[in-house]
mmCIF file of C-alpha atoms in Angstrom:
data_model
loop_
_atom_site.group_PDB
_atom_site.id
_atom_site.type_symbol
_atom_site.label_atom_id
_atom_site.label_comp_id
_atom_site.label_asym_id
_atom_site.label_seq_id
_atom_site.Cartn_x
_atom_site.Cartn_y
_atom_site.Cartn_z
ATOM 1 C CA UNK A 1 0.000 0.000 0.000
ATOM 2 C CA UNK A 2 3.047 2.483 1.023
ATOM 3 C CA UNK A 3 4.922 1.750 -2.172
ATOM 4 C CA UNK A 4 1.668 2.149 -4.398
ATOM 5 C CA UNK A 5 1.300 6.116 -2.986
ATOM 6 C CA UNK A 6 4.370 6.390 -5.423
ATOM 7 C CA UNK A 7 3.148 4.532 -8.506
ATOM 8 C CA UNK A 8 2.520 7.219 -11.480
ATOM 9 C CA UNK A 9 -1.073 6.961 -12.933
ATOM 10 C CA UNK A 10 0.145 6.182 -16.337
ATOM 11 C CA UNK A 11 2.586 3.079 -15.638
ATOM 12 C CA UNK A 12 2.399 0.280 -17.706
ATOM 13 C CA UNK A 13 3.704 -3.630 -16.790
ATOM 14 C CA UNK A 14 7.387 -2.339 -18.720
ATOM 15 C CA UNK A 15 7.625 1.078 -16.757
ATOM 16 C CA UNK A 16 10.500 0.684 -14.070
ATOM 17 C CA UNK A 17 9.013 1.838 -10.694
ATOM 18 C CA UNK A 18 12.127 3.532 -8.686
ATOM 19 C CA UNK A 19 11.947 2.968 -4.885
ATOM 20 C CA UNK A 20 11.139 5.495 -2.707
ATOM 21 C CA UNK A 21 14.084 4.433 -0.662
ATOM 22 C CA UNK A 22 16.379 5.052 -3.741
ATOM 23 C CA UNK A 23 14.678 7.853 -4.885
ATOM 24 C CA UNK A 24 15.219 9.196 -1.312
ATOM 25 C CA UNK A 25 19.270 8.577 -1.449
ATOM 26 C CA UNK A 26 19.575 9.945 -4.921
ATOM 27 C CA UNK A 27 18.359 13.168 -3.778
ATOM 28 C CA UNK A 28 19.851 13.465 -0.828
ATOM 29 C CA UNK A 29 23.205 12.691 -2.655
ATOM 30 C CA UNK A 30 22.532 15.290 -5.391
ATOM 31 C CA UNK A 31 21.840 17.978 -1.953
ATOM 32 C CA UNK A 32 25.068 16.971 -0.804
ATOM 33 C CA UNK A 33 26.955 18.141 -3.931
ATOM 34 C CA UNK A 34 24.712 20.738 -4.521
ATOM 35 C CA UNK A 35 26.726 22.354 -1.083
ATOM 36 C CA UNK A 36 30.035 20.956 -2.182
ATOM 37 C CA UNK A 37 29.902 22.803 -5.520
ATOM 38 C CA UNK A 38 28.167 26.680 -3.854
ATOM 39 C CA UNK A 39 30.897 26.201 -1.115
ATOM 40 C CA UNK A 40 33.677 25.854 -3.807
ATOM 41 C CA UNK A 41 32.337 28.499 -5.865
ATOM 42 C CA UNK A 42 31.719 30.900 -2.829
ATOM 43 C CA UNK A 43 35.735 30.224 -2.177
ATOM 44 C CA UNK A 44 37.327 33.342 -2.709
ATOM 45 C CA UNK A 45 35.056 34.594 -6.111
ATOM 46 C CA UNK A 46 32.272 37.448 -5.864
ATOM 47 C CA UNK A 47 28.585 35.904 -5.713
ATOM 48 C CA UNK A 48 25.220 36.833 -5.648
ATOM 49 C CA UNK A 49 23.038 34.647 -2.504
ATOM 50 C CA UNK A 50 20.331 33.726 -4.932
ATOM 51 C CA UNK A 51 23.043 32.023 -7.478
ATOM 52 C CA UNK A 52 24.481 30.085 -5.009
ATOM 53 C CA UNK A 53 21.298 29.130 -3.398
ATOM 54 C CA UNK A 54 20.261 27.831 -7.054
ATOM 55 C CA UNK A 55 23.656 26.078 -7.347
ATOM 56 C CA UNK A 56 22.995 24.374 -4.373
ATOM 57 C CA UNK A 57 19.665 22.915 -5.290
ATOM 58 C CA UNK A 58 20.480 22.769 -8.719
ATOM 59 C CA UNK A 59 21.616 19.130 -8.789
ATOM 60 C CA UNK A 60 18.319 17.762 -6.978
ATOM 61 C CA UNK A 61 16.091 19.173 -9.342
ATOM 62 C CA UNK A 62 18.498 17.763 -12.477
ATOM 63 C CA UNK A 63 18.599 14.467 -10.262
ATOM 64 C CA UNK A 64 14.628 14.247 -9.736
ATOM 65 C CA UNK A 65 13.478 14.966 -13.507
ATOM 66 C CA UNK A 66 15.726 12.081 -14.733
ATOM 67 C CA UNK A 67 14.771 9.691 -12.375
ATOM 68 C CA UNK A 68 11.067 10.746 -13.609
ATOM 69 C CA UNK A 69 11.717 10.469 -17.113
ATOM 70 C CA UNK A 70 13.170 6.961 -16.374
ATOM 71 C CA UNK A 71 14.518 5.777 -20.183
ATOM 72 C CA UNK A 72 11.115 7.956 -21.786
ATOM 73 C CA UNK A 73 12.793 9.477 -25.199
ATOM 74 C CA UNK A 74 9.890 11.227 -25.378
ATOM 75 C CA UNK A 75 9.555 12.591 -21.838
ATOM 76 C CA UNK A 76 13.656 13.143 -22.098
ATOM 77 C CA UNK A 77 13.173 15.206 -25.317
ATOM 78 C CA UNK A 78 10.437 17.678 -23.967
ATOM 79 C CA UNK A 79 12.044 18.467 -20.242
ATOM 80 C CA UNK A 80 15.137 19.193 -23.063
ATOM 81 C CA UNK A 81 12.715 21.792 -24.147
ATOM 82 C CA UNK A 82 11.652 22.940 -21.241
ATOM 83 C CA UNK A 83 14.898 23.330 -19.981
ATOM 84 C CA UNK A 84 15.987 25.609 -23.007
ATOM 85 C CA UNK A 85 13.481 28.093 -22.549
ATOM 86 C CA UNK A 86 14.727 28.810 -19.236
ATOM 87 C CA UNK A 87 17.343 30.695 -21.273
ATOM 88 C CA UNK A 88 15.550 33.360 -22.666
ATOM 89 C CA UNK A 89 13.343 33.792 -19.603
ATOM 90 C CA UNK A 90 17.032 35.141 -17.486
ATOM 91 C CA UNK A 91 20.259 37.771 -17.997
ATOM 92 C CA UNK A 92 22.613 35.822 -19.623
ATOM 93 C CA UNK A 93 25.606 35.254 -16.694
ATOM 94 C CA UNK A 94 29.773 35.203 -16.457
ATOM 95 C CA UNK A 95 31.359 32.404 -18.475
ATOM 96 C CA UNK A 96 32.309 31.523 -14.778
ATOM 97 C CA UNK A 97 28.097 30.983 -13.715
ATOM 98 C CA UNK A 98 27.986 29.343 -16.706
ATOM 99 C CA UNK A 99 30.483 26.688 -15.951
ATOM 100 C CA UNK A 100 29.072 26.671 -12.647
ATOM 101 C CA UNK A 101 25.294 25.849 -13.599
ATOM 102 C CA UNK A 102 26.597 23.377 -16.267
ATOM 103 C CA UNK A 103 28.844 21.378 -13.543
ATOM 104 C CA UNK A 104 25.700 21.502 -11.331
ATOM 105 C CA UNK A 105 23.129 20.142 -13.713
ATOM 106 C CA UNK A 106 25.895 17.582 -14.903
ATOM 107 C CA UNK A 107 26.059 16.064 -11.263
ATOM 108 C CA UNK A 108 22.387 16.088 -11.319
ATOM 109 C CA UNK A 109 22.444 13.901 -14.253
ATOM 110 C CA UNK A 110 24.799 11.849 -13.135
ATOM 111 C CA UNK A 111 22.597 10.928 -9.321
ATOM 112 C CA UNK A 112 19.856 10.559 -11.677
ATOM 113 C CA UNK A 113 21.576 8.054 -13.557
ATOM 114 C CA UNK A 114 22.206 6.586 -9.835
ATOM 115 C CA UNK A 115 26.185 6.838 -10.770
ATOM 116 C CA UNK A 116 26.494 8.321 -7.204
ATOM 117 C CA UNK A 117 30.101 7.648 -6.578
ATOM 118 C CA UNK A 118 30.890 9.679 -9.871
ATOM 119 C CA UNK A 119 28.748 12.147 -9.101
ATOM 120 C CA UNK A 120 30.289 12.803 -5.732
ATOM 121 C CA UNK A 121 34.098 12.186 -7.024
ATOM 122 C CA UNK A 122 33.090 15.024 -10.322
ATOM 123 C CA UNK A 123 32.089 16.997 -8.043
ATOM 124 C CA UNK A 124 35.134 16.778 -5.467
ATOM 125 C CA UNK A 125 37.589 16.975 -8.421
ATOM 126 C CA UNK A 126 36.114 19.524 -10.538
ATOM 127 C CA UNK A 127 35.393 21.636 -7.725
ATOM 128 C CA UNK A 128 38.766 21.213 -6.162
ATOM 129 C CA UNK A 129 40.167 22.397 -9.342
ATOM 130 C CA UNK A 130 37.744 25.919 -9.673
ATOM 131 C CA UNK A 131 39.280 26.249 -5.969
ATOM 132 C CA UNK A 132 42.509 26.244 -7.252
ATOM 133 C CA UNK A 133 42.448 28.303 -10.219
ATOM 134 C CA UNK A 134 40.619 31.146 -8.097
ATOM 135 C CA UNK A 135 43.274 30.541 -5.490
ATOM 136 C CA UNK A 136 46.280 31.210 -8.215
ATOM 137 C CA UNK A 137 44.206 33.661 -9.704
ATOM 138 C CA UNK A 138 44.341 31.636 -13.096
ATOM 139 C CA UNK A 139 43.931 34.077 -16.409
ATOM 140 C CA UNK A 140 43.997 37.403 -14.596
ATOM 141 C CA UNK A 141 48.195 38.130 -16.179
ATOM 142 C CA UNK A 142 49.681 41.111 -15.882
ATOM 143 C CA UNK A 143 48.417 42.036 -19.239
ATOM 144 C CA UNK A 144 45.215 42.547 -17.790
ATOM 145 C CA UNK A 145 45.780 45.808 -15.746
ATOM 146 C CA UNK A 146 46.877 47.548 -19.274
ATOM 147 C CA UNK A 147 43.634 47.199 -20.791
ATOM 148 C CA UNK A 148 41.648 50.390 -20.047
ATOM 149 C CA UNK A 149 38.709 52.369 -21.313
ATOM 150 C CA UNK A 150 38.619 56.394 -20.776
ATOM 151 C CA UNK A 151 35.772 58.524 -20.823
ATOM 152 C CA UNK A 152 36.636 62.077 -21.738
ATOM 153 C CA UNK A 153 34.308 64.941 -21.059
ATOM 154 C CA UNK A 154 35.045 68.260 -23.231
ATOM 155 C CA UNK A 155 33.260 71.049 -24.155
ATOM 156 C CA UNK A 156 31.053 71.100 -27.009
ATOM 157 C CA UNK A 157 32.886 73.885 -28.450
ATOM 158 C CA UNK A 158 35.845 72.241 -28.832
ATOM 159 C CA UNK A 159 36.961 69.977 -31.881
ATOM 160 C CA UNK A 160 37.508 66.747 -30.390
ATOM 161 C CA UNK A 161 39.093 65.427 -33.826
ATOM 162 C CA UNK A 162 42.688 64.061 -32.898
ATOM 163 C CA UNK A 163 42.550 66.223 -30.319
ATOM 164 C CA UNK A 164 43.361 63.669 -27.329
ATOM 165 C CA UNK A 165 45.351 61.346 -29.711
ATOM 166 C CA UNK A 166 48.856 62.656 -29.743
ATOM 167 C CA UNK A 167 48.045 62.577 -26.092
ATOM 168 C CA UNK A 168 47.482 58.850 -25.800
ATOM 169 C CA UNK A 169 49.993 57.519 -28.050
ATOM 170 C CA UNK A 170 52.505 58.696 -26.082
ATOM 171 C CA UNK A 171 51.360 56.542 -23.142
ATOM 172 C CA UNK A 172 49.463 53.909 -25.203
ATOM 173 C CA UNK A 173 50.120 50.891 -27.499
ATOM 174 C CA UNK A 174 46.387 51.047 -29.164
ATOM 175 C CA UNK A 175 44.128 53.730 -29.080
ATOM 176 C CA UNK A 176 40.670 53.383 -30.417
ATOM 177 C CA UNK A 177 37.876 56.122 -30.651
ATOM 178 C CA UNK A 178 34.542 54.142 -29.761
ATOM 179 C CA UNK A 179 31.941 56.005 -28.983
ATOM 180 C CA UNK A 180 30.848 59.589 -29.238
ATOM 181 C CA UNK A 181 28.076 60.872 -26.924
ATOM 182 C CA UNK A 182 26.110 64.069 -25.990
ATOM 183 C CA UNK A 183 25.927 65.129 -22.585
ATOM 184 C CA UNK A 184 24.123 68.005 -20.110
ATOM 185 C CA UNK A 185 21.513 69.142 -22.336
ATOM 186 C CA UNK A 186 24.103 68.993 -25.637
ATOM 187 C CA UNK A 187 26.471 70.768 -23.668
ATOM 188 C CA UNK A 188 28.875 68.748 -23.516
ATOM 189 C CA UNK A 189 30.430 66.042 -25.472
ATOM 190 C CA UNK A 190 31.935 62.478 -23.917
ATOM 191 C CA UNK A 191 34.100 60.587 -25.628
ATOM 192 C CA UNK A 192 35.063 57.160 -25.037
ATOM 193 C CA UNK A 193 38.223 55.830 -26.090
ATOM 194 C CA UNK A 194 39.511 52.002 -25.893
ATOM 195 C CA UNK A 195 43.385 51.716 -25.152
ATOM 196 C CA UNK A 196 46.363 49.564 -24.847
ATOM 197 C CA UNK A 197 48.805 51.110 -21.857
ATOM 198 C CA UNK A 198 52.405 51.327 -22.359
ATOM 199 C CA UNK A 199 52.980 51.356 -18.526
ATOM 200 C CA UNK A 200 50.215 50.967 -15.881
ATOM 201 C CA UNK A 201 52.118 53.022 -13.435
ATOM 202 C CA UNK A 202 51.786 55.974 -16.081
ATOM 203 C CA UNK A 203 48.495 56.284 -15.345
ATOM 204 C CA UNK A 204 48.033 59.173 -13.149
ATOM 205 C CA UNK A 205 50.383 61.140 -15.675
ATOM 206 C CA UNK A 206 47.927 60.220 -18.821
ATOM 207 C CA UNK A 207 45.377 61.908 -16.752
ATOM 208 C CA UNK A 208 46.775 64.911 -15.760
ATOM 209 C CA UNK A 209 47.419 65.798 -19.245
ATOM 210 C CA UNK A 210 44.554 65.217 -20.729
ATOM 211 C CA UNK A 211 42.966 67.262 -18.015
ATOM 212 C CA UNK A 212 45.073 69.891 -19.338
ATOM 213 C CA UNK A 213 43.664 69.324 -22.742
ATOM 214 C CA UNK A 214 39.545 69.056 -21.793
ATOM 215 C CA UNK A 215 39.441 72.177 -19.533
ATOM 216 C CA UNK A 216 39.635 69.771 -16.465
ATOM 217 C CA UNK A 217 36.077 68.120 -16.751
ATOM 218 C CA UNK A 218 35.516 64.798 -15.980
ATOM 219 C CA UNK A 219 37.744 62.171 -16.842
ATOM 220 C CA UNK A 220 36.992 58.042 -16.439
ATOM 221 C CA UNK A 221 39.188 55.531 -16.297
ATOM 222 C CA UNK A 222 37.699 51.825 -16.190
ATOM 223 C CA UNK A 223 39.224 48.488 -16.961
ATOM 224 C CA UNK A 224 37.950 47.517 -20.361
ATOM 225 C CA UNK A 225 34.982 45.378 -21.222
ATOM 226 C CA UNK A 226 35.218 43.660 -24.436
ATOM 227 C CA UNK A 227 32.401 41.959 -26.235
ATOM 228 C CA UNK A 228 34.311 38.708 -25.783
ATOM 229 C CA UNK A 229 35.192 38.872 -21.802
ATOM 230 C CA UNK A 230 31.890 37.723 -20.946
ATOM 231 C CA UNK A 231 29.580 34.973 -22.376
#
């Protein structure tokens, strides 16, 4: 009688009926490594509490809809759907939340599969290594501080054609005009420029001159965002 409380309406003499006892471990498995993989992404990396919170239940869910769709192609095929359209429903994340989510749902699958001891040694190892390459601070070179983007305020009565450039090729290795903008009411132009430092310790210097140059209005400097840097 306990065991029929978890037979699905629609199960035939071929369907595979998963025991609640199983189903129970499978979960609770998939919970574990759903901690294991927020607490190694939480180590030493900026985070939101709702993204971990999903990464922690993330597995379960994966883990629960395959044990449902139990060897169904078609079943399989529309959570596949399902799970796509979760994608243009949210912002589009880092490469790193990404990874993350992926390496979550893959666990899932794998508890779901009831191939707990990979699922728990995945995500030990692959979490071990994200730990490590935040640790060593893996891809952040040197080459990264020279990649800046300045925002140059002038007024609109000045001629902002090559203006700032012999400016910022003497402390630059690429210089790149992107973006002209109208500020204050048309008062005021802002120009954007994408560059390549020289010397990172120059900074400071760049400034001051072009200060000199723009009537000292506002000047930004910002590390560079390229359409590539995040997916």
């Amino acid at each position: 009688m306990f065991t029929s409380i978890f037979s699905g309406l629609f199960d035939t003499a071929e369907s595979t009926v998963i025991a609640p006892g199983s189903f129970v471990l499978c979960v609770g498995v998939s919970l574990i490594i759903g901690l294991i993989l927020a607490g190694c992404y939480m180590y030493r990396s900026r985070y939101t509490r709702s993204f971990v919170a999903t990464i922690a239940i993330l597995p379960a869910i994966v883990c629960v809809v395959i044990m449902m769709v139990n060897g169904n192609v078609g079943t399989g095929v529309a959570v596949a759907g399902a799970f796509s359209l979760v994608r243009f429903r949210s912002a589009a994340g880092s490469a790193k939340e990404i990874g993350a989510i992926f390496l979550a749902m893959g666990t899932g699958l794998l508890t779901g599969m009831g191939y707990l001891g990979y699922a728990v040694l995945v995500a030990l190892l692959l979490g071990g290594i994200s730990m490590l390459y935040n640790q060593l601070d893996f891809g952040t070179g040197r080459n990264g501080r020279l990649y800046k983007t300045i925002r140059i305020t002038i007024p609109e009565d000045l001629d902002y054609t090559d203006v700032f450039e012999p400016i910022l090729r003497d402390y630059t290795t690429a210089c790149e005009l992107t973006q002209v903008k109208t500020t204050n009411m048309g008062s005021l132009f802002r120009l954007t420029y994408d560059v390549t430092l020289k010397d990172a310790s120059e900074e400071k210097e760049m400034i001051d001159r072009l200060r000199c140059r723009n009537g000292n209005l506002e000047i930004t400097v910002s590390n560079q965002q390229t359409a590539a840097g995040e997916l």
